[in-house]
Structures are given as structure tokens and as C-alpha cells.
Short mmCIF file of C-alpha atoms and ligand atoms in Angstrom, two decimals:
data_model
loop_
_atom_site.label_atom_id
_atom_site.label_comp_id
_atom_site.label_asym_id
_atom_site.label_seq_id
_atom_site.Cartn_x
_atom_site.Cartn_y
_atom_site.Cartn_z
CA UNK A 269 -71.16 12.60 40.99
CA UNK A 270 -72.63 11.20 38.22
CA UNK A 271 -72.30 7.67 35.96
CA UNK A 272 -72.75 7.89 32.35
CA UNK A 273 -72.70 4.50 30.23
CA UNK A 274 -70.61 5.78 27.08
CA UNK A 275 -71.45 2.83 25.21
CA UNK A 276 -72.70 -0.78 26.19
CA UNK A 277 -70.97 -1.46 29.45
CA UNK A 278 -68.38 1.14 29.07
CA UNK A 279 -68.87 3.83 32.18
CA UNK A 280 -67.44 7.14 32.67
CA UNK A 281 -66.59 7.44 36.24
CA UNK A 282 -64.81 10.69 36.80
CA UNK A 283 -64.90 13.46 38.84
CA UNK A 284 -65.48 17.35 38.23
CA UNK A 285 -63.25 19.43 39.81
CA UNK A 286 -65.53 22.59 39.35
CA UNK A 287 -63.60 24.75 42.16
CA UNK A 288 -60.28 24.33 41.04
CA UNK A 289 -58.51 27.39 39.69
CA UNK A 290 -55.05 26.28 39.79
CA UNK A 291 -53.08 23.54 38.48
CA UNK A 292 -49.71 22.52 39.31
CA UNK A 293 -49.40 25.41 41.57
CA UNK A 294 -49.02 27.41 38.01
CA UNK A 295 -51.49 27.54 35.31
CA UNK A 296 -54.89 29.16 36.04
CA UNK A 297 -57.86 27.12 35.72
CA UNK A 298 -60.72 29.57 34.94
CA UNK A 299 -63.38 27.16 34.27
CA UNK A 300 -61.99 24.14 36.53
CA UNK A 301 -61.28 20.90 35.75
CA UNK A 302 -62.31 17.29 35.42
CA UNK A 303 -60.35 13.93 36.22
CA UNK A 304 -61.50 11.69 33.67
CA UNK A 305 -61.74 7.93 34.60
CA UNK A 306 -63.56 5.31 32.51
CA UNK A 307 -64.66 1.89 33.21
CA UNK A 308 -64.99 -0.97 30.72
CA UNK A 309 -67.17 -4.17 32.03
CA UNK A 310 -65.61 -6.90 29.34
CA UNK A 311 -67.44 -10.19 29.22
CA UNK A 312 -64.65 -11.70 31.27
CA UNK A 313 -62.55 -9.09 33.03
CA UNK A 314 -62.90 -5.03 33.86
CA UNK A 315 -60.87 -2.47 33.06
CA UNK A 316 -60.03 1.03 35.02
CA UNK A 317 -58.72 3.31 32.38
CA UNK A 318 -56.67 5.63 34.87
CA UNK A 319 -58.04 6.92 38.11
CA UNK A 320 -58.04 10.47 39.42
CA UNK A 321 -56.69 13.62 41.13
CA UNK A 322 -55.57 11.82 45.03
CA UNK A 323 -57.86 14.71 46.89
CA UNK A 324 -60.76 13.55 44.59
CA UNK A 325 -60.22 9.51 44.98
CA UNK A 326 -63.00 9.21 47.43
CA UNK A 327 -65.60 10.30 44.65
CA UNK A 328 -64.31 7.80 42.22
CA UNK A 329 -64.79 5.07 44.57
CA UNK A 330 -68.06 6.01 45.32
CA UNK A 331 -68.78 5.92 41.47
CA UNK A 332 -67.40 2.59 41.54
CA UNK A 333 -69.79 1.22 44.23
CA UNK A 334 -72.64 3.03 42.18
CA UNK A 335 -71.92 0.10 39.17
CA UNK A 336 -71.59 -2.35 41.77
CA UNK A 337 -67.98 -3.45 40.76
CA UNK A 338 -66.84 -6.14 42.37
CA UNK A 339 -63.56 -6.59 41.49
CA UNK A 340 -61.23 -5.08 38.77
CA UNK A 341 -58.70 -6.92 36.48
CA UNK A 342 -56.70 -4.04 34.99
CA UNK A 343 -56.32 -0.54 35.91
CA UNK A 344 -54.55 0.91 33.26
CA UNK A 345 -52.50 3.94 33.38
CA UNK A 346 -51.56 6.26 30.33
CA UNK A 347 -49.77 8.75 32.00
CA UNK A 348 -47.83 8.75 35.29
CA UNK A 349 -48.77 12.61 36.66
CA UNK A 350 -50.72 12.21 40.10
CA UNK A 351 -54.03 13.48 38.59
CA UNK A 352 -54.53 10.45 36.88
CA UNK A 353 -52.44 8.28 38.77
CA UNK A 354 -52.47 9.90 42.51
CA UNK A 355 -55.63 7.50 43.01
CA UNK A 356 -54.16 4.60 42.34
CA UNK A 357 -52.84 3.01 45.50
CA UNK A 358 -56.45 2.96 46.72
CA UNK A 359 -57.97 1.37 44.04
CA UNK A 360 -55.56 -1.23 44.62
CA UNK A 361 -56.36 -1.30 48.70
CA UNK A 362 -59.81 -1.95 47.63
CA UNK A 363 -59.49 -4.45 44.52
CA UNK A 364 -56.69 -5.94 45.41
CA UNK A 365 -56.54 -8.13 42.75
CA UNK A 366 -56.16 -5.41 39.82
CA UNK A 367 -52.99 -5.36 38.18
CA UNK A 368 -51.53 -2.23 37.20
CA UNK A 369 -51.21 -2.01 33.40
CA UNK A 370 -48.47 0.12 32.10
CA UNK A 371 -45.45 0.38 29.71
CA UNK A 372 -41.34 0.19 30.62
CA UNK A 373 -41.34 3.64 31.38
CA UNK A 374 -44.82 4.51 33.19
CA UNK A 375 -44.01 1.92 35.19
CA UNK A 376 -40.51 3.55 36.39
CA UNK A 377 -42.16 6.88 36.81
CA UNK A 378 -44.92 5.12 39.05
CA UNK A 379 -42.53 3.20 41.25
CA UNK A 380 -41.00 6.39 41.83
CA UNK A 381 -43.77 8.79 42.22
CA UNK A 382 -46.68 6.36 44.16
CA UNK A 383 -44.13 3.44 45.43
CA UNK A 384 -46.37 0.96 43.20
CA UNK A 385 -44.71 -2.15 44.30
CA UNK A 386 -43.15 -4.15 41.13
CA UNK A 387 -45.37 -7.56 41.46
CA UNK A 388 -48.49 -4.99 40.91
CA UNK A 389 -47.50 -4.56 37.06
CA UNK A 390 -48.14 -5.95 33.95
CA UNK A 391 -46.05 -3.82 31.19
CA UNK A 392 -46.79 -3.17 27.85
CA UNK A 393 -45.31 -2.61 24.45
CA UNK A 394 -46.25 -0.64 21.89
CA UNK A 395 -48.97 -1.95 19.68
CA UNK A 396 -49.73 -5.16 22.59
CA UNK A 397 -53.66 -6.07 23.23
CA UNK A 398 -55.34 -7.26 26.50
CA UNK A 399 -58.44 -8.50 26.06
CA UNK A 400 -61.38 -8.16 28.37
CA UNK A 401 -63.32 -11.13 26.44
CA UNK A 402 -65.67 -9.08 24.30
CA UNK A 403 -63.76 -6.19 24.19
CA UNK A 404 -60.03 -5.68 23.40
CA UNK A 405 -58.15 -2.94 24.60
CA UNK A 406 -55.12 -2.10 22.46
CA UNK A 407 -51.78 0.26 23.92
CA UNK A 408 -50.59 3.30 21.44
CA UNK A 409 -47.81 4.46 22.68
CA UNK A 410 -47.58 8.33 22.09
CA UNK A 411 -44.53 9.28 24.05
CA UNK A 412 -44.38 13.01 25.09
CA UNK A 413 -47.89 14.37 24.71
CA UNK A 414 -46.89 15.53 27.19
CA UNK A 415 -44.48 13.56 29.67
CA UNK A 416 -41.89 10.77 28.00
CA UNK A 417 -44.36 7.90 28.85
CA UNK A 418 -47.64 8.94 27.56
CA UNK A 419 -49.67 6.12 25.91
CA UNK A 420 -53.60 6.12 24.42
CA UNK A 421 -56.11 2.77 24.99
CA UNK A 422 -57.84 2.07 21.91
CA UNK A 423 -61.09 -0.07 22.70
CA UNK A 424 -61.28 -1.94 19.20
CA UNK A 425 -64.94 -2.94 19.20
CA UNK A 426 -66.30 0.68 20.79
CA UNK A 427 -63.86 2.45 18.49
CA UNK A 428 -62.95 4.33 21.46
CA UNK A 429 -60.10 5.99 21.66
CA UNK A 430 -58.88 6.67 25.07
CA UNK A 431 -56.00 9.70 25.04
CA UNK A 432 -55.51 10.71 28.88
CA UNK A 433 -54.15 14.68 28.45
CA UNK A 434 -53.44 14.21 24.87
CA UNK A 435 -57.07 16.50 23.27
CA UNK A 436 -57.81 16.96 26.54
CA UNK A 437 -59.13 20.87 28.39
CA UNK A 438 -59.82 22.04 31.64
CA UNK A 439 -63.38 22.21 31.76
CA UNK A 440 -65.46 21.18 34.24
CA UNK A 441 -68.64 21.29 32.38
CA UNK A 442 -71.57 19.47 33.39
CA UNK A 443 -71.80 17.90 29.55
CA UNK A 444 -70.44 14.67 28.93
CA UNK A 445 -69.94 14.88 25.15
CA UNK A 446 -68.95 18.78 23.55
CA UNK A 447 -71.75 20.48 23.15
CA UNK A 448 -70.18 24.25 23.02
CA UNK A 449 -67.85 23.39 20.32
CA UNK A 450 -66.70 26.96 20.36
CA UNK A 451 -66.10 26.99 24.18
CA UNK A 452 -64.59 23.13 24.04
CA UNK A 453 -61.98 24.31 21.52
CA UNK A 454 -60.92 27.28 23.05
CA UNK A 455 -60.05 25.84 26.12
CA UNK A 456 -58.61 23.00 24.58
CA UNK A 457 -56.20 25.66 23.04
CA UNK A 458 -55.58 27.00 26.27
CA UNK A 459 -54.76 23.66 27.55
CA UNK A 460 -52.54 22.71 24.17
CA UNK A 461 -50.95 26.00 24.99
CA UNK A 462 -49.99 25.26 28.43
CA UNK A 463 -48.54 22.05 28.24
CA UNK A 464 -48.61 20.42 24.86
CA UNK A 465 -46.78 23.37 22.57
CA UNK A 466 -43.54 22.60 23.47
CA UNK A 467 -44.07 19.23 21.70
CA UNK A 468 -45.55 19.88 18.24
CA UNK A 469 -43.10 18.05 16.40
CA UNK A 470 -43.58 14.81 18.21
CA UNK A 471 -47.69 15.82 18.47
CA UNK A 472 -47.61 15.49 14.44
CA UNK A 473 -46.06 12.11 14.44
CA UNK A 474 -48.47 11.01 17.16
CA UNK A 475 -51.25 12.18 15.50
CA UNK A 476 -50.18 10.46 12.58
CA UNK A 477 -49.96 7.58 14.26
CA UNK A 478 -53.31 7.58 15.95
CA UNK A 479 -55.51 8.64 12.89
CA UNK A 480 -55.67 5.21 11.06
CA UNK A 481 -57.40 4.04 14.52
CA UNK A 482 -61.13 3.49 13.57
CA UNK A 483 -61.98 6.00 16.21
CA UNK A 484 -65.82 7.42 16.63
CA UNK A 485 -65.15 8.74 20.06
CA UNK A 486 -61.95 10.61 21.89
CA UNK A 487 -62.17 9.84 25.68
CA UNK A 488 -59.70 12.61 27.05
CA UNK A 489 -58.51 12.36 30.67
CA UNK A 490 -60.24 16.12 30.95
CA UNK A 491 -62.75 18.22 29.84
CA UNK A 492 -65.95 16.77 27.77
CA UNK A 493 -65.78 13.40 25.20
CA UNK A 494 -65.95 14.24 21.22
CA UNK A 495 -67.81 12.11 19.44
CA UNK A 496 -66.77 13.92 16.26
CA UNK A 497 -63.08 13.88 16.62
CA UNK A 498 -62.67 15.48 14.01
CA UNK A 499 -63.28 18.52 15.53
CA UNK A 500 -60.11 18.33 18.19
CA UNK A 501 -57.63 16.46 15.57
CA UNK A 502 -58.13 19.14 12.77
CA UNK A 503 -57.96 22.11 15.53
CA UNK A 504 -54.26 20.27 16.86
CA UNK A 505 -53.32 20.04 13.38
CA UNK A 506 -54.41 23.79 12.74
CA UNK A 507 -52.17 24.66 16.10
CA UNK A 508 -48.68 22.52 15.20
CA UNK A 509 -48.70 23.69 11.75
CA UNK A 510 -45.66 26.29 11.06
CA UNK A 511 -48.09 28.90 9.93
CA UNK A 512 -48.43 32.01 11.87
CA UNK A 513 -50.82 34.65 12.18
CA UNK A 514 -50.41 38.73 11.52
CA UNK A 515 -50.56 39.02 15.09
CA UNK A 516 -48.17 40.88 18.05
CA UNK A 517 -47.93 40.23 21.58
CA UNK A 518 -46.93 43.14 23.86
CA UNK A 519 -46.33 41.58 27.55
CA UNK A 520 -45.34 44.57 29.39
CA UNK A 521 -45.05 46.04 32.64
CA UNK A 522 -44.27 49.70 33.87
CA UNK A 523 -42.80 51.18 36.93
CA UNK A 524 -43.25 55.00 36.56
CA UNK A 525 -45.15 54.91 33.22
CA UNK A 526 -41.98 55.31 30.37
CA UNK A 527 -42.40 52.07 29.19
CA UNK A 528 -46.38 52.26 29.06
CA UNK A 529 -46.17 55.17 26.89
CA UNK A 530 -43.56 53.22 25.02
CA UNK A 531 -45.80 49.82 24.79
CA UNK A 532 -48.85 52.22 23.72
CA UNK A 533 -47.66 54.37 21.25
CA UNK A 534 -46.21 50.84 19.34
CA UNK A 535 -49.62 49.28 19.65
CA UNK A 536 -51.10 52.49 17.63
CA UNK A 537 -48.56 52.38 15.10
CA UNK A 538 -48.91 48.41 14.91
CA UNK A 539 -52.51 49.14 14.30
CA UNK A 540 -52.61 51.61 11.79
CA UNK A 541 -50.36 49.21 9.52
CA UNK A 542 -53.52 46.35 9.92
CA UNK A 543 -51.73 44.20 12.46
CA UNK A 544 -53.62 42.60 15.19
CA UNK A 545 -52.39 43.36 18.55
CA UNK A 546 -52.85 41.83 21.74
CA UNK A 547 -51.18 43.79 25.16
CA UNK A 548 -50.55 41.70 28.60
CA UNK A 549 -50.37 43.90 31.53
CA UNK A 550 -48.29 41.24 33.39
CA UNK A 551 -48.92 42.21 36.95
CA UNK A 552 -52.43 41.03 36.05
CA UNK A 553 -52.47 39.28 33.36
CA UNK A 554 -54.16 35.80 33.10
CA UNK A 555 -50.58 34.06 32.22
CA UNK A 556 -52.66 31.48 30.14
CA UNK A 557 -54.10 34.06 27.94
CA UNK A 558 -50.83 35.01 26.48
CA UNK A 559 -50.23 31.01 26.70
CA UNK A 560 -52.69 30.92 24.05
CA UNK A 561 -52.20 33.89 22.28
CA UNK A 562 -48.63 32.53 21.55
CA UNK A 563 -49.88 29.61 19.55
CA UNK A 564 -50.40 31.45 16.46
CA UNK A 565 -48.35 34.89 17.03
CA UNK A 566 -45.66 35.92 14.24
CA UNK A 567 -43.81 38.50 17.15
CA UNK A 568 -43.37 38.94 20.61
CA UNK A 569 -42.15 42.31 21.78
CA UNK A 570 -41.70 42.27 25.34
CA UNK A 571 -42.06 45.76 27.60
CA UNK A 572 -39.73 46.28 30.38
CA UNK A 573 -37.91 49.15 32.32
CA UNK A 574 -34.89 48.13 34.29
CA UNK A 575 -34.94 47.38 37.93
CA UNK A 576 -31.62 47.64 39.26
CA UNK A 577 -29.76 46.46 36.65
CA UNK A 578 -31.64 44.07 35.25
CA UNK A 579 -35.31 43.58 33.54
CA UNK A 580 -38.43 43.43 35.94
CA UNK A 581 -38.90 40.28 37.84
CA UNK A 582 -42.38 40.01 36.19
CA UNK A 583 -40.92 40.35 32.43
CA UNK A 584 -38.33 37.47 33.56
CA UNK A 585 -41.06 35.38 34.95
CA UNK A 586 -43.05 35.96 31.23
CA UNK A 587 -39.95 35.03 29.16
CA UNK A 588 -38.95 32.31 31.26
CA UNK A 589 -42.13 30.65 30.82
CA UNK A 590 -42.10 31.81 26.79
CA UNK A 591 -39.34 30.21 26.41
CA UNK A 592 -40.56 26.89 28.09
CA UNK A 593 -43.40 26.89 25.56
CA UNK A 594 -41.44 27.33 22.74
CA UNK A 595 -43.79 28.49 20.46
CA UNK A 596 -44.03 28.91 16.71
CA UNK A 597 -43.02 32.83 17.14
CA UNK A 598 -40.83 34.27 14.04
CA UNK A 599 -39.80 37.42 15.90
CA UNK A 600 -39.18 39.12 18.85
CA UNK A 601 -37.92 42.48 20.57
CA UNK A 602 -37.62 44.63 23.62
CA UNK A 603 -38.64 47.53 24.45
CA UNK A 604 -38.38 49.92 27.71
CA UNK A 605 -37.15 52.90 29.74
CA UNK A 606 -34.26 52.84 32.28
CA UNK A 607 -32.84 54.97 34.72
CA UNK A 608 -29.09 55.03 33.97
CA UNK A 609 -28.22 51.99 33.34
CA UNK A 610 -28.32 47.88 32.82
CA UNK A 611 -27.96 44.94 31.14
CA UNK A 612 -31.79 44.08 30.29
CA UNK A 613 -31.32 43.18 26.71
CA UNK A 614 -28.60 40.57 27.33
CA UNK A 615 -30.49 39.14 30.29
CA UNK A 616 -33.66 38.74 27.97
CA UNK A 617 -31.61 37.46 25.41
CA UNK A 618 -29.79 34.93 27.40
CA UNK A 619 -33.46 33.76 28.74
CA UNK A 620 -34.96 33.38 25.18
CA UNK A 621 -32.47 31.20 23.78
CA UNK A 622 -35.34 27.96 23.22
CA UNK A 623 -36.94 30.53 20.59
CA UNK A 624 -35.69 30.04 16.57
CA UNK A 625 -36.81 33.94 16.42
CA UNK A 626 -35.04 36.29 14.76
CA UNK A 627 -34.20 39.75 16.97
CA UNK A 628 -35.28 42.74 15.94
CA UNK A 629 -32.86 45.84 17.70
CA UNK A 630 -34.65 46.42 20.51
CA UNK A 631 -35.63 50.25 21.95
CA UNK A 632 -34.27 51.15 25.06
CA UNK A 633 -34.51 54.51 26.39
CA UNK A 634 -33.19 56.44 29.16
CA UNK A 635 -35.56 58.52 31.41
CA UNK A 636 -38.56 59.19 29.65
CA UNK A 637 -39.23 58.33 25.43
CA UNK A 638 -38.60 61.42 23.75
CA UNK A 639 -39.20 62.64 20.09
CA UNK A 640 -36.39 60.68 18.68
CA UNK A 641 -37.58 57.43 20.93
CA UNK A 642 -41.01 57.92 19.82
CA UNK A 643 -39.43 57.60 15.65
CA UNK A 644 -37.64 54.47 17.08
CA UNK A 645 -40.67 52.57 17.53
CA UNK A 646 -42.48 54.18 14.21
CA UNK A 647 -39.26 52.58 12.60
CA UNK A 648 -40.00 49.14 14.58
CA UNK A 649 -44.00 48.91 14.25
CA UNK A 650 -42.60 49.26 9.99
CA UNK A 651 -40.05 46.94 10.36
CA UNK A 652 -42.88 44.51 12.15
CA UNK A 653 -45.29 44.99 8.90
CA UNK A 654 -42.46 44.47 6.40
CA UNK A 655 -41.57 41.38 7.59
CA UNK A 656 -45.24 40.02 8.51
CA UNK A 657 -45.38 40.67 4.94
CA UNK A 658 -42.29 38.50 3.52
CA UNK A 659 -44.33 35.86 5.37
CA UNK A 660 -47.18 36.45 3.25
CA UNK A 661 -49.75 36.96 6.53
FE1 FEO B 9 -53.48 15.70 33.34
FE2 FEO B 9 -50.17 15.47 32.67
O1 FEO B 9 -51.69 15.37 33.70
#
């Protein structure tokens, strides 16, 4: 591993993850991972700003004997999820004199999740300052980006503003700053997508509150540093606004081809009419590409025959997780073949119900689509353009 000094005395001592390829047993990490950790060498006491993944704790301490630290003061923690905590009980077997620094309610989580013992803690409030001597390090809190106690450092005199997952990606690039802007954002997206979507109300008002913060650099807990935030803040912005783009999603999945036919005879139609369309084959579909692709989509229409009674188990696994993202989407169907029977629609329905969309009828068809089926989803693909086009997009 390697040590980078960020600024005077202020070390990044992370570790890539570069063979990682899924996280939380759910999310696919294409391009890995990092654990960011960052030490700050005050002119009286150090600071840990949040350790790393447990599996990877060994590498941090080795980056910690690399800067020959001796002891350390403060090991704060912004966020309570093990890969930024889960290395925590061994920093404090080997500095035993660090002091956990956390607020009411990362401090709860921690006790419950790593058995931190309560005389380890020093809590902090919103707003509160420790300082280090030289430097100051100042506590945001920034509650649900994305768990209930998420906080930012600010390090006042490095105008460094330290945001754990909060503009963080999965990336395990060898760059310490972005140097792909392109490939920095998009994965950012991804990770936005993933696990920060379902909070873009509470992301504005964070993001609010963090931009008067005379911040030159964002220190993410993953993926590469920005020192021109600008570049992450305006692209968050761009993804929590309401505005969505002339674009349909088609997860689907086919037993015995009907609903194929179905899913690609609605992407022509969607086509000629000038709307962008983007088709998941979900039993192999990167589930984080339609993650994504649902920041900015105006519709959904989902593609399922019936199993049994019921949708697939693969189109209830994409809604469910849809639905858990809760993104911006303004409308949203169903479409598929079954073989005599079912309650698909009301089981989708009854699974979609964190969605403010507004349900267009769905086309179900028995056997295979015929002529009339076929006009069904002409009549849908228009009814997709006309109202893509009340929304002016
Ligand atoms: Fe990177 Fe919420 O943990």
C-alpha cells in the first residue's frame, strides 16, 4: 500500500480493495473498491478519520507504522457500517489511548455493531470542534447520507472536507485525486444510485448545509479525492433534482419467448417516437446498471410472464429493489404473456407502492401476443411519448 501526504501532515492511509466485486453480499463492484482512511498529525494530538473494511485492517496498520505513529488521540468515525468502522477495535488494541470520536447516535450503532465499550467515547454535537493544536477538526452532522448517523469532518485550516460515503464511488483506482473525471463521475452515479437515491430530499438539505464550508478538497471514504468539488456537488445536485430524462427502462425476462417479442416490439415503437430506451435482460443483467439508469428515467415498464400464478421471481427481485431506491420515475407499466392465468399485476402493484408513479394499464396477454396485442403496445409506446411530452422532455 501506499502513503500519500494530502497536505502538510495530513496522510491518506487507506486501502484498495482492487479484487472486490461485491458489496454487501448485493451490489456489484465492477471496478472494486477502496476503504478510505486519513490521518491528520496536529501540532499536539493525531487524528484517525475512520479506519477500514475488518479483512483489510492489517494493511492500514501497516500504513500506520510506515508514518511512524506513535500514538493516536482521536479516531473519529463518520459512519457506523463495518467498512469504515470494522477496523476499529484494533486500532484501539494497538493505541490504546485513542478515544473514539463520535455523535449520540454513531455511538449507539457502534456499541451495538463492534461492542465499543462506553469509556472509549467522546460524543459530539452538531457543529462541536476538537482541536489537534494547529489544526481544528469541526463535526457536520449530515444524518442519512446514507445511514441515520452519518456525519462529515471539516479540517478548517486544510479546507478539507472529510464526507465518509457521502460523494464517495467504488473505484479502486490507483489515482489519489480524479483524474478520469468522466470515469470518477460515472461511478459515483452508480454508487449515488445504489445507496444514496433513496435519500435525495435529505441529500439537498445536506448539501446545503455543507456548501458554505470553505472546502478545496472532498476526502470521500471511497474512490479517488476531488480537489475541484465542484465537479461531484454539481453532478449530486444534477441527480436529486426532480427533472427527468426522455428515457424508458424495459427490465424484462422471458420464459418461452412471448414476453421478449412483447418487450421488443415496444422498444421499436418507443424508438421510432425519439425516446431513448434502455432493455435489462434480468437473468444477466448488471443490477447496478439499471441502478443507475433509474436516476434520471421518466418510465419504467417492467417485462414479465407469469410463473404459476404470480410474476417471475427475477421481475420480483427487480421491483423489490426499485422500489427500495425510490427513484425520481414519473411512470410505470407491465407488460407480459401468461399461460391461463394469475395475479401478476396486483403482485407488482402491491410491490411498487414506495414509487409516486402514475400506472399506465398494463398489457397482459394470454399465450402468445397476437395482432390485437401487438396494437396494445403501439397504443402504450404513444401513450409513453404523449406524456414524456406534457413533461416537456
Ligand atoms: Fe461505505 Fe455505508 O459504508
Amino acid at each position: 500500500m501506499v502513503v500519500n501526504e494530502i497536505k502538510s501532515r495530513v496522510f491518506y492511509v487507506g486501502v484498495r480493495d482492487w479484487d472486490r466485486r461485491l458489496f454487501d453480499d448485493l451490489i456489484p463492484l465492477p471496478d472494486g473498491t477502496s476503504y478510505n482512511a486519513y490521518l491528520i498529525k496536529g501540532s499536539e494530538k493525531t487524528a484517525l478519520i475512520d479506519s477500514v473494511d475488518p479483512p483489510k485492517s492489517a494493511e492500514l496498520m501497516t500504513n500506520l507504522e510506515r508514518l511512524k505513529v506513535e500514538s493516536i488521540d482521536y479516531l473519529v468515525c463518520n459512519h457506523t457500517e463495518q467498512d469504515h468502522s470494522g477496523a476499529i477495535p484494533d486500532v484501539l488494541e494497538k493505541y490504546p489511548g485513542a478515544k473514539v470520536v463520535a455523535n449520540q447516535k454513531c455511538k449507539g450503532l457502534l456499541k451495538d455493531h463492534l461492542l465499543i465499550p462506553e469509556e472509549k467515547f467522546i460524543t459530539v454535537e452538531d457543529g462541536e470542534t476538537i482541536s489537534l493544536g494547529d489544526k481544528t477538526l469541526e463535526f457536520v452532522m449530515t444524518p442519512w447520507v446514507h445511514w441515520p448517523e452519518t456525519m462529515c469532518t471539516y479540517l478548517r485550516e486544510d479546507k478539507i472536507l472529510f464526507s465518509c460515503d457521502f460523494f464517495g464511488s467504488h473505484l479502486a483506482g490507483s489515482d489519489l485525486f480524479v483524474q478520469n473525471e468522466p470515469k470518477v463521475i460515472e461511478d459515483a452515479k452508480r454508487y449515488y444510485a445504489e445507496i444514496m437515491m433513496p435519500f435525495r430530499g435529505i441529500i439537498k438539505k445536506n448539501i446545503e448545509k455543507i456548501e458554505p464550508l470553505d472546502f478545496e478538497i472532498i476526502a470521500p471514504s471511497h474512490g479517488p479525492l476531488y480537489d475541484k468539488p465542484g465537479i461531484i456537488v454539481n453532478a449530486y445536485k444534477e441527480w436529486i433534482a426532480d427533472k427527468v430524462e426522455n428515457v424508458v427502462l424495459i427490465p424484462y425476462v422471458s420464459m418461452h419467448g412471448s414476453t421478449e417479442a412483447m418487450v421488443f416490439f415496444l422498444i421499436e415503437k418507443l424508438m421510432e417516437k425519439g425516446i431513448t430506451v434502455k432493455p435489462f435482460n434480468l437473468t444477466r443483467t448488471d443490477l447496478g446498471e439499471l441502478a443507475m439508469s433509474l436516476v434520471d428515467a421518466a418510465t419504467i415498464v417492467l417485462g414479465t410472464p407469469t410463473v404459476l400464478t404470480g410474476p417471475h421471481p427475477a421481475a420480483v427481485y427487480a421491483v423489490t429493489l426499485v422500489n427500495a431506491l425510490r427513484p425520481k420515475l414519473k411512470f410505470a407499466t407491465i407488460i407480459g404473456s401468461y399461460g391461463w392465468g394469475g395475479k401478476t399485476v396486483e403482485i407488482i402493484k402491491n410491490n411498487m407502492t414506495n414509487l409516486k408513479v402514475e400506472l399506465l394499464d398494463p398489457v397482459l396477454v394470454k399465450g402468445v401476443p397476437k395482432e390485437e396485442d401487438f396494437k396494445a403496445l403501439e397504443k402504450l409506446a404513444e401513450k409513453i411519448a404523449a406524456k414524456h411530452k406534457e413533461l416537456k422532455i
